[in-house]
Each structure stands twice: as structure tokens, then as C-alpha cells.
Amino acid sequence: MTYEVPRTADEKDLDYRQDGRSQWPMWEVFVRQKRGLSHVHAGSLHAPDADTALQMARDVYTRRVEGISIWVVRSDQVVASDPDEADAFFEAAAKPYRQATYYRIPDEVGQM
Amino acid sequence: MGIGMTGQERFEQLIASDEKVEPTDWMPEGYRKTLIRQIAQHAHSEIIGMQPEGNWITRAPTLRRKAILMAKVQDEAGHGLYLYSAAETLGVGRDELVEHLHSGRHKYSSIFNYPTLTWADIGAIGWLVDGAAITNQVMLTRCSYGPYARAMVRICREESFHQRQGFEIMLTLCRGTPEQKQMAQDALNRWWWPALMMFGPHDTDSTHTQQSMAWKIKRVSNDDLRQQFVDMTVPQAEYLGLTIPDPELKWNPERGHYDFGEIDWDEFWRVVKGFGPESRDRLAHKVRAWEEGAWVREAAAAYAAKHRKEAA
Ligand SMILES: [Fe+2]
Ligand SMILES: [Fe+2]
């Protein structure tokens, strides 16, 4: 496949350190595409500080005016829910009576 | 996670139901390593891929072409960065990825080890190399690993410009003087076979393809992708009035595809093993740029540290 280099007989399987080390911290980039829309996660990048992160985010994620506003947040500042607890945490999904389609309205009533 | 389901069962269920695997999900070590290798190679290819084209920025024939070429090369840098970020979601550090490229433990696509001898090569690269890349990357937007698939969606949106600007260069040359048209033909002659090689070995010789297909990292085989590319490109060459350098190339009405000749697999493996015409220079140039830029990275880090202290 295009960018994948076929294995040669002498290729060694690498063990990756998994320490995630990088000279500069990582930042998450959020871009607002246009007025009236929310900032949406676009990706991440490494930068030494917030000002540089903003400039880099502009170059990496908005080369074609994909945005009119950017937020950057240090990745280690993001607090995430536990994926292993997702079922218990999001049990609201099991309450169908919170959905509009749960309620049967006779056709004669029309659009509701 | 379903009640009582192991990580392995959950992973297999995600793959079977065509859902995406995300960084926080349990995944087999082989899946993780295969992805790191592939995404890193892809990222390295985008970065090294800036060199053959960057070579012509100062010599672009017009200001318009120069602006276009700079935008394209900048896009390739962007593609490299999206992909490094995707690889990092698998736990590997950016520094480590760069080290592996510089030490030669990680490879990049062989196509970038060929030289760009004339301006027509810039046209041929956009048309053929980016064309081949699109064929491959469209498939990868459906890859089972979420961050890789999402990076591909972003990249595919940008690649179409790359291919079209290349074709436009070829078209301009083909409508120019006989010498210019000959330049275009010469570039096609040199880039056609390396472009077909981009799709990798035959399916029958591609040892890891089956596992990658089972994991849905890869969704179409090398030979099928290569056929797609040939079928798409032959009519475009005809439109340009150029001849594809393959005497065996012929429409096969029974198959509904073009038949084409055999790739020179000796050359293929020679370049993969690091003996391409530009292999040594490409990597040396990359390492030199990294080393000469060290003071910039250090200064930026020192500046950030100083301001953090002031703010505290
Ligand atoms: Fe690219
Ligand atoms: Fe490209």
C-alpha cells in the first residue's frame, strides 16, 4: 500500500518505549468554523507555549480558512471520563421515554 | 463494555461490526504495533516527500506556480503532523518516532528516493504520485483505527488539489512546444513504474496483508488498488496525448480493466532496501535540518520556561 513499506526479511520488530516523550508539551486544538457554530476538536500538536501553539494551530489546521477562531488547551489538562465505566456512567441511554419518538401521536394530529 | 466481556471480545466485536477502535480501547499488541509502524511510515513519507518537490520551489517557472508549489509542500508538512499525532495516540512519543526515522529503523515510501530532474517531474509527481496516494488514502478513511481514519479524511480533502495542479502542469507542457511535450513524456517515462510500485508487492507475496485486512486496517488489496489506479490514469494520459511506457498495456474487455506489464521487482526491492538513487541524500538532508534547527527548539523551550516562571 502506498505509504507502507513492505517488510524485508531482516526487519526487526521494534519495541516502542511507550513513554510518550516529546521535547514540547502536547496541545489539543479546537476550531470554530464560522459564526454560529461551536468550537470543534480538530487535532493536536506539540508547542513550547500557548502563543506558539496558537500560531502553529493556525498553520496546521486552518490553511484553507477552515476557521475564524481557535482554542488550544494543554492535553494534560483535559479531564476525561473513564472508558471502562462508560456503560454505568451513560446509563441515561437506557431511558427511551426521554426521546420524542417514544410517544405515539395519531397521524390525524399532523406534524408535531 | 458489555457486561462480562473481555477486552479481546470487545475489540473483536468492534472490528466485526465495522465500528472504530479508539485509543482508550483494549487492543491486541500486534494491532498496536502494526498501526504504529504504518502510521509512522506514512508520516515520515509526508515529511521526506517535501524534498523532491521543495527542490523546485526556487525554480518554478512563474510566480503562480511557485505559490502553488509552496502551498502543496506546506500541505505535505501538515499531513506529516496530523499523522504523527495519530501515531502518538498509540502511546509512542514524537521524539521516538523522529529517532527511528533518523536512525533508519523506520522507513518511508520508496517513491521519494527518486530524483526530480526537470520541471515536468513536478507535474508528474502531482498527477501520478499524489494520484496513487489518493487511491490508497481514500481506502484508509475507512480504516478501523479512529484517529488514523480521521487524519485520512482531512488529508483526502487536501490531496485533490495536489493531483489537479500536477495534471495542469502536464497539460500546459503538452500544449506547449514539442520540446515541452517531450519533457512531459520523459517525466511520465521515469515516474510511471515507481508510481505503480507504490502499491507494494503482489497480494500473493504480501505477507502481512491478510492480517491487516482481517483487522480492517487495510480494506483493499495491493493489486486491486494498483488496478484502480491504472484504470483511472490511462484515459488521462490519452487525453494528454502521452504514451504510457508499457508495451503490454491494453484494455481487456472481458475483465473490464486494463492489462499491464510486470513491475521490475528487483528494482522494487533494491529501493526498499535503501539503495534508491536518492536514498542517502534524503535522509542526510532530513537529519541535517533537524540538527541545524536544534537551537530554535531549545530557544523556544527556554523562552516558554522563562515566561512560566514569571507568571508563577
Ligand atoms: Fe500528502
Ligand atoms: Fe499530496
Coordinates of C-alpha atoms and ligand atoms in Angstrom, one line a residue:
Chain A
M1 CA 0.0 0.0 0.0
T2 CA 1.1 3.4 -0.8
Y3 CA 3.0 4.7 2.2
E4 CA 3.5 1.4 3.8
V5 CA 6.9 -0.1 3.2
P6 CA 6.9 -3.8 2.7
R7 CA 8.8 -5.8 5.3
T8 CA 12.2 -7.1 4.4
A9 CA 13.5 -10.4 5.8
D10 CA 15.9 -8.6 8.1
E11 CA 13.4 -6.1 9.5
K12 CA 13.3 -6.1 13.3
D13 CA 10.1 -5.8 15.2
L14 CA 10.6 -2.6 17.3
D15 CA 9.6 -2.3 20.9
Y16 CA 8.2 1.1 21.5
R17 CA 9.1 2.8 24.8
Q18 CA 5.6 4.0 25.3
D19 CA 6.8 6.8 27.4
G20 CA 5.2 9.4 25.1
R21 CA 8.3 11.6 25.5
S22 CA 8.5 14.8 23.5
Q23 CA 10.6 17.9 23.7
W24 CA 7.5 20.1 23.8
P25 CA 4.1 19.5 25.5
M26 CA 1.1 18.5 23.5
W27 CA -1.9 20.7 22.9
E28 CA -5.5 19.9 21.8
V29 CA -6.8 22.3 19.1
F30 CA -10.4 23.3 18.7
V31 CA -11.6 25.3 15.7
R32 CA -14.7 27.4 15.2
Q33 CA -15.5 27.1 11.5
K34 CA -17.8 30.1 11.4
R35 CA -20.1 32.3 13.4
G36 CA -23.0 30.4 15.0
L37 CA -21.1 27.1 15.3
S38 CA -19.2 25.7 18.3
H39 CA -15.5 25.1 18.5
V40 CA -14.9 21.5 17.4
H41 CA -11.8 19.4 18.2
A42 CA -9.6 19.4 15.1
G43 CA -6.5 17.6 16.3
S44 CA -3.4 18.1 18.4
L45 CA 0.2 19.4 18.1
H46 CA 3.3 20.0 20.1
A47 CA 4.4 23.5 21.0
P48 CA 6.5 25.1 23.7
D49 CA 3.9 27.6 24.9
A50 CA 0.3 28.7 24.4
D51 CA 1.1 31.6 22.0
T52 CA 3.2 29.4 19.7
A53 CA 0.6 26.6 19.9
L54 CA -2.0 29.1 18.6
Q55 CA 0.2 30.1 15.7
M56 CA 1.0 26.5 14.9
A57 CA -2.6 25.5 15.1
R58 CA -3.4 28.2 12.5
D59 CA -0.8 26.8 10.2
V60 CA -1.6 23.1 10.7
Y61 CA -5.4 23.1 11.0
T62 CA -6.6 26.2 9.1
R63 CA -4.6 26.5 5.9
R64 CA -7.8 26.9 3.9
V65 CA -9.8 29.3 6.1
E66 CA -11.4 26.4 7.9
G67 CA -11.8 28.6 10.9
I68 CA -12.4 32.1 12.4
S69 CA -11.4 31.2 15.9
I70 CA -9.0 28.7 17.6
W71 CA -8.7 27.4 21.2
V72 CA -5.7 25.5 22.4
V73 CA -5.7 23.5 25.6
R74 CA -2.8 21.6 27.0
S75 CA -3.6 17.9 26.6
D76 CA -2.6 17.0 30.1
Q77 CA -5.2 19.5 31.4
V78 CA -8.1 17.6 29.8
V79 CA -10.1 15.5 32.3
A80 CA -11.8 12.6 30.6
S81 CA -14.5 10.1 31.7
D82 CA -13.3 6.6 32.3
P83 CA -14.0 4.5 29.1
D84 CA -14.3 1.3 31.2
E85 CA -17.1 2.9 33.2
A86 CA -18.9 4.2 30.1
D87 CA -21.9 1.8 30.5
A88 CA -22.6 2.8 34.1
F89 CA -21.7 6.4 33.5
F90 CA -24.0 6.9 30.5
E91 CA -26.9 4.7 31.7
A92 CA -29.3 7.5 30.7
A93 CA -29.2 5.9 27.2
A94 CA -31.5 3.2 28.6
K95 CA -34.4 5.7 29.2
P96 CA -36.3 5.7 26.0
Y97 CA -39.1 7.9 27.4
R98 CA -36.6 10.8 27.1
Q99 CA -36.8 10.5 23.4
A100 CA -39.5 12.2 21.3
T101 CA -40.0 9.1 19.2
Y102 CA -41.2 7.2 22.3
Y103 CA -44.6 8.9 22.1
R104 CA -47.2 7.8 19.6
I105 CA -49.2 10.7 18.2
P106 CA -52.1 9.8 15.9
D107 CA -51.5 10.7 12.2
E108 CA -54.6 13.0 12.2
V109 CA -52.9 15.3 14.6
G110 CA -50.3 16.1 11.9
Q111 CA -46.8 17.2 12.4
M112 CA -45.6 17.5 16.0
Chain B
M1 CA -18.0 -2.5 27.6
G2 CA -20.7 -5.2 27.6
I3 CA -21.2 -6.9 30.9
G4 CA -18.7 -9.7 31.4
M5 CA -17.0 -9.0 28.1
T6 CA -13.2 -9.2 28.0
G7 CA -11.2 -6.5 26.2
Q8 CA -10.4 -9.0 23.4
E9 CA -14.0 -9.9 22.9
R10 CA -15.0 -6.2 22.8
F11 CA -12.2 -5.5 20.3
E12 CA -13.3 -8.3 18.0
Q13 CA -16.9 -7.1 18.3
L14 CA -15.9 -3.6 17.2
I15 CA -14.0 -4.9 14.2
A16 CA -16.8 -7.2 13.2
S17 CA -19.4 -4.5 13.4
D18 CA -17.3 -2.0 11.5
E19 CA -17.1 0.4 14.4
K20 CA -13.9 2.3 15.1
V21 CA -11.3 1.3 17.7
E22 CA -10.4 4.4 19.8
P23 CA -7.1 5.0 21.7
T24 CA -8.6 4.1 25.1
D25 CA -9.9 0.7 23.9
W26 CA -8.1 -2.5 24.7
M27 CA -6.3 -3.7 21.5
P28 CA -4.0 -6.6 20.7
E29 CA -0.3 -5.8 20.9
G30 CA 0.1 -6.8 17.2
Y31 CA -2.6 -4.4 16.1
R32 CA -1.0 -1.6 18.0
K33 CA 2.5 -2.3 16.7
T34 CA 1.3 -2.7 13.1
L35 CA -0.5 0.6 13.3
I36 CA 2.4 2.5 14.9
R37 CA 4.7 1.1 12.1
Q38 CA 2.3 2.0 9.3
I39 CA 1.2 5.4 10.6
A40 CA 4.8 6.4 11.3
Q41 CA 5.9 5.3 7.9
H42 CA 3.1 7.3 6.4
A43 CA 4.1 10.4 8.5
H44 CA 7.8 10.0 7.6
S45 CA 6.8 9.7 3.9
E46 CA 4.9 13.0 4.0
I47 CA 7.9 14.8 5.6
I48 CA 10.6 13.3 3.4
G49 CA 8.2 13.8 0.4
M50 CA 8.6 17.6 0.8
Q51 CA 12.2 17.3 -0.5
P52 CA 11.8 16.2 -4.2
E53 CA 9.3 19.0 -4.8
G54 CA 10.9 21.5 -2.5
N55 CA 13.8 21.1 -4.8
W56 CA 11.9 23.1 -7.5
I57 CA 10.4 25.9 -5.5
T58 CA 13.1 28.4 -6.3
R59 CA 13.0 27.4 -10.0
A60 CA 9.2 27.3 -10.6
P61 CA 8.6 28.9 -14.0
T62 CA 6.1 31.6 -12.8
L63 CA 5.1 33.2 -9.5
R64 CA 1.7 31.5 -9.7
R65 CA 3.4 28.1 -10.0
K66 CA 5.7 29.0 -7.2
A67 CA 2.9 29.9 -4.8
I68 CA 1.0 26.7 -5.7
L69 CA 4.1 24.5 -5.1
M70 CA 4.8 26.2 -1.8
A71 CA 1.2 25.6 -0.7
K72 CA 1.4 21.9 -1.8
V73 CA 4.7 21.3 0.1
Q74 CA 3.3 23.1 3.1
D75 CA 0.3 20.7 3.0
E76 CA 2.6 17.7 3.0
A77 CA 4.2 19.0 6.2
G78 CA 0.7 19.3 7.6
H79 CA -0.1 15.7 6.6
G80 CA 3.0 14.6 8.4
L81 CA 1.9 16.4 11.6
Y82 CA -1.6 15.0 11.5
L83 CA -0.2 11.5 11.2
Y84 CA 2.4 11.9 13.9
S85 CA -0.4 13.0 16.2
A86 CA -2.4 9.9 15.2
A87 CA 0.6 7.6 15.9
E88 CA 1.0 9.3 19.3
T89 CA -2.5 8.2 20.4
L90 CA -1.0 4.7 20.5
G91 CA 1.4 5.7 23.3
V92 CA 4.6 6.3 21.2
G93 CA 6.4 9.6 21.7
R94 CA 7.1 12.1 19.0
D95 CA 10.8 12.1 19.9
E96 CA 10.9 8.3 19.5
L97 CA 9.3 8.4 16.0
V98 CA 11.8 11.0 14.8
E99 CA 14.7 9.0 16.3
H100 CA 13.5 5.9 14.4
L101 CA 13.4 7.7 11.1
H102 CA 16.8 9.3 11.6
S103 CA 18.4 6.0 12.6
G104 CA 16.9 4.2 9.6
R105 CA 14.9 1.8 11.8
H106 CA 11.7 3.3 10.3
K107 CA 11.4 3.6 6.6
Y108 CA 9.4 5.9 4.4
S109 CA 7.9 5.3 0.9
S110 CA 10.4 4.4 -1.8
I111 CA 8.9 6.8 -4.2
F112 CA 10.6 9.7 -2.6
N113 CA 14.0 8.2 -3.3
Y114 CA 13.8 9.1 -7.0
P115 CA 15.2 12.5 -8.2
T116 CA 13.2 15.4 -9.7
L117 CA 15.3 16.2 -12.8
T118 CA 13.1 18.7 -14.7
W119 CA 10.1 20.9 -14.0
A120 CA 7.9 18.3 -15.7
D121 CA 8.7 16.0 -12.8
I122 CA 6.7 18.3 -10.5
G123 CA 3.7 17.8 -12.9
A124 CA 4.2 14.0 -13.0
I125 CA 4.5 13.8 -9.2
G126 CA 1.3 15.7 -8.6
W127 CA -0.6 13.7 -11.2
L128 CA 0.8 10.2 -10.6
V129 CA 2.3 10.1 -7.1
D130 CA -0.5 12.1 -5.4
G131 CA -2.9 10.3 -7.6
A132 CA -1.7 6.9 -6.3
A133 CA -1.7 8.3 -2.8
I134 CA -5.3 9.3 -3.1
T135 CA -6.3 5.8 -4.3
N136 CA -4.7 4.4 -1.2
Q137 CA -5.8 7.1 1.3
V138 CA -9.4 7.0 0.3
M139 CA -9.4 3.4 1.3
L140 CA -7.7 4.3 4.6
T141 CA -10.5 6.8 5.6
R142 CA -12.4 3.5 6.4
C143 CA -9.6 2.1 8.5
S144 CA -10.7 0.5 11.8
Y145 CA -8.5 2.8 13.9
G146 CA -10.4 6.0 14.6
P147 CA -7.5 8.6 14.8
Y148 CA -5.9 7.2 11.6
A149 CA -9.2 7.2 9.7
R150 CA -9.9 10.8 10.8
A151 CA -6.4 12.0 9.8
M152 CA -7.1 10.4 6.4
V153 CA -10.4 12.3 5.9
R154 CA -8.6 15.6 6.5
I155 CA -5.8 14.6 4.2
C156 CA -8.0 13.4 1.4
R157 CA -9.8 16.7 1.3
E158 CA -6.5 18.4 0.5
E159 CA -5.0 15.8 -1.9
S160 CA -7.3 16.5 -4.7
F161 CA -5.7 19.9 -5.2
H162 CA -2.3 18.2 -5.4
Q163 CA -3.3 15.9 -8.2
R164 CA -5.1 18.6 -10.2
Q165 CA -2.3 21.1 -10.0
G166 CA 0.1 18.3 -11.2
F167 CA -2.2 17.4 -14.1
E168 CA -2.5 21.1 -15.0
I169 CA 1.3 21.3 -15.3
M170 CA 1.4 18.3 -17.6
L171 CA -1.5 19.7 -19.7
T172 CA 0.3 23.0 -20.1
L173 CA 3.5 21.3 -21.2
C174 CA 1.6 19.0 -23.6
R175 CA 0.0 22.0 -25.2
G176 CA 3.3 23.8 -25.4
T177 CA 6.3 23.4 -27.8
P178 CA 7.4 20.0 -29.0
E179 CA 10.3 20.2 -26.5
Q180 CA 7.9 20.9 -23.7
K181 CA 5.7 18.0 -24.6
Q182 CA 8.8 15.8 -24.8
M183 CA 9.7 16.9 -21.3
A184 CA 6.3 15.8 -20.1
Q185 CA 6.7 12.4 -21.9
D186 CA 10.2 11.9 -20.3
A187 CA 8.8 12.6 -16.8
L188 CA 6.0 10.1 -17.4
N189 CA 8.5 7.6 -18.6
R190 CA 10.5 7.9 -15.4
W191 CA 7.6 8.1 -12.9
W192 CA 5.1 5.6 -14.2
W193 CA 6.8 2.4 -12.9
P194 CA 7.8 3.9 -9.5
A195 CA 4.2 5.1 -9.1
L196 CA 2.9 1.5 -9.7
M197 CA 5.4 0.3 -7.2
M198 CA 3.9 2.5 -4.5
F199 CA 1.1 -0.1 -4.1
G200 CA 3.6 -2.7 -2.9
P201 CA 4.2 -6.3 -3.6
H202 CA 1.6 -8.6 -5.3
D203 CA -1.1 -9.8 -2.9
T204 CA 0.4 -13.3 -3.1
D205 CA 3.8 -12.0 -1.9
S206 CA 2.5 -9.6 0.7
T207 CA 2.9 -11.5 4.0
H208 CA 1.2 -9.1 6.3
T209 CA -1.7 -8.0 4.1
Q210 CA -4.0 -10.7 5.3
Q211 CA -3.7 -9.8 9.0
S212 CA -4.1 -6.1 8.1
M213 CA -7.2 -6.9 6.1
A214 CA -8.7 -9.0 8.9
W215 CA -8.1 -6.1 11.4
K216 CA -9.7 -3.8 8.8
I217 CA -6.6 -1.5 8.9
K218 CA -6.5 -2.1 5.2
R219 CA -9.6 -2.7 3.2
V220 CA -8.5 -3.2 -0.4
S221 CA -5.6 -5.4 -1.5
N222 CA -2.4 -4.0 -3.2
D223 CA -3.2 -5.5 -6.6
D224 CA -6.8 -4.2 -6.5
L225 CA -5.6 -0.7 -5.6
R226 CA -3.0 -0.8 -8.3
Q227 CA -5.6 -1.8 -10.9
Q228 CA -7.9 1.0 -9.8
F229 CA -5.0 3.5 -10.3
V230 CA -4.1 2.1 -13.8
D231 CA -7.8 2.2 -14.9
M232 CA -8.2 5.8 -13.7
T233 CA -4.9 7.1 -15.1
V234 CA -4.7 5.6 -18.6
P235 CA -7.5 7.7 -20.1
Q236 CA -5.9 10.8 -18.5
A237 CA -2.6 10.0 -20.3
E238 CA -4.5 9.6 -23.5
Y239 CA -6.1 13.0 -23.0
L240 CA -2.7 14.5 -22.6
G241 CA -1.5 12.7 -25.8
L242 CA 1.3 10.9 -23.9
T243 CA 2.3 7.3 -24.1
I244 CA 2.5 5.2 -21.0
P245 CA 5.8 3.3 -21.1
D246 CA 4.4 -0.2 -21.1
P247 CA 4.1 -2.2 -24.3
E248 CA 1.8 -4.7 -22.6
L249 CA -0.7 -2.1 -21.5
K250 CA -4.0 -2.9 -23.2
W251 CA -7.8 -2.7 -22.5
N252 CA -9.2 -6.1 -21.6
P253 CA -12.9 -6.0 -22.4
E254 CA -13.5 -9.4 -20.7
R255 CA -12.1 -8.2 -17.4
G256 CA -13.3 -4.6 -17.9
H257 CA -9.9 -3.5 -16.8
Y258 CA -6.6 -2.6 -18.4
D259 CA -4.0 -5.4 -18.5
F260 CA -0.5 -4.1 -17.8
G261 CA 3.1 -5.4 -17.7
E262 CA 5.1 -6.7 -14.8
I263 CA 6.9 -4.4 -12.4
D264 CA 10.7 -4.8 -12.2
W265 CA 10.7 -6.4 -8.7
D266 CA 14.4 -6.3 -8.4
E267 CA 14.4 -2.6 -8.7
F268 CA 11.5 -2.5 -6.2
W269 CA 13.3 -4.4 -3.5
R270 CA 16.6 -2.6 -4.2
V271 CA 14.9 0.8 -3.4
V272 CA 13.1 -0.7 -0.4
K273 CA 16.4 -1.9 1.0
G274 CA 17.8 1.6 0.8
F275 CA 19.6 1.7 -2.5
G276 CA 17.4 4.1 -4.3
P277 CA 19.0 6.9 -6.4
E278 CA 18.4 9.5 -3.7
S279 CA 18.1 7.3 -0.5
R280 CA 21.2 8.5 1.2
D281 CA 20.7 12.2 0.4
R282 CA 17.1 12.4 1.5
L283 CA 17.8 11.0 5.0
A284 CA 21.0 13.0 5.4
H285 CA 19.2 16.2 4.5
K286 CA 16.5 15.5 7.0
V287 CA 18.9 14.8 9.8
R288 CA 20.9 17.9 8.9
A289 CA 17.8 20.1 9.0
W290 CA 16.9 18.6 12.4
E291 CA 20.3 19.2 13.9
E292 CA 20.6 22.7 12.5
G293 CA 17.2 23.5 13.9
A294 CA 18.1 22.4 17.4
W295 CA 18.9 25.9 18.6
V296 CA 15.4 27.1 17.6
R297 CA 13.7 24.3 19.6
E298 CA 16.0 25.0 22.6
A299 CA 15.4 28.7 22.4
A300 CA 11.6 28.2 22.2
A301 CA 11.7 25.9 25.2
A302 CA 13.8 28.3 27.2
Y303 CA 11.5 31.2 26.4
A304 CA 8.5 29.2 27.4
A305 CA 10.2 28.2 30.7
K306 CA 11.1 31.8 31.5
H307 CA 7.6 33.0 30.9
R308 CA 6.1 30.2 33.0
K309 CA 8.4 31.3 35.9
E310 CA 7.4 35.0 35.5
A311 CA 3.7 34.0 35.6
A312 CA 4.1 31.9 38.7
Ligands
FE1 FE 0.2 14.2 1.5
FE2 FE -0.1 15.3 -1.6

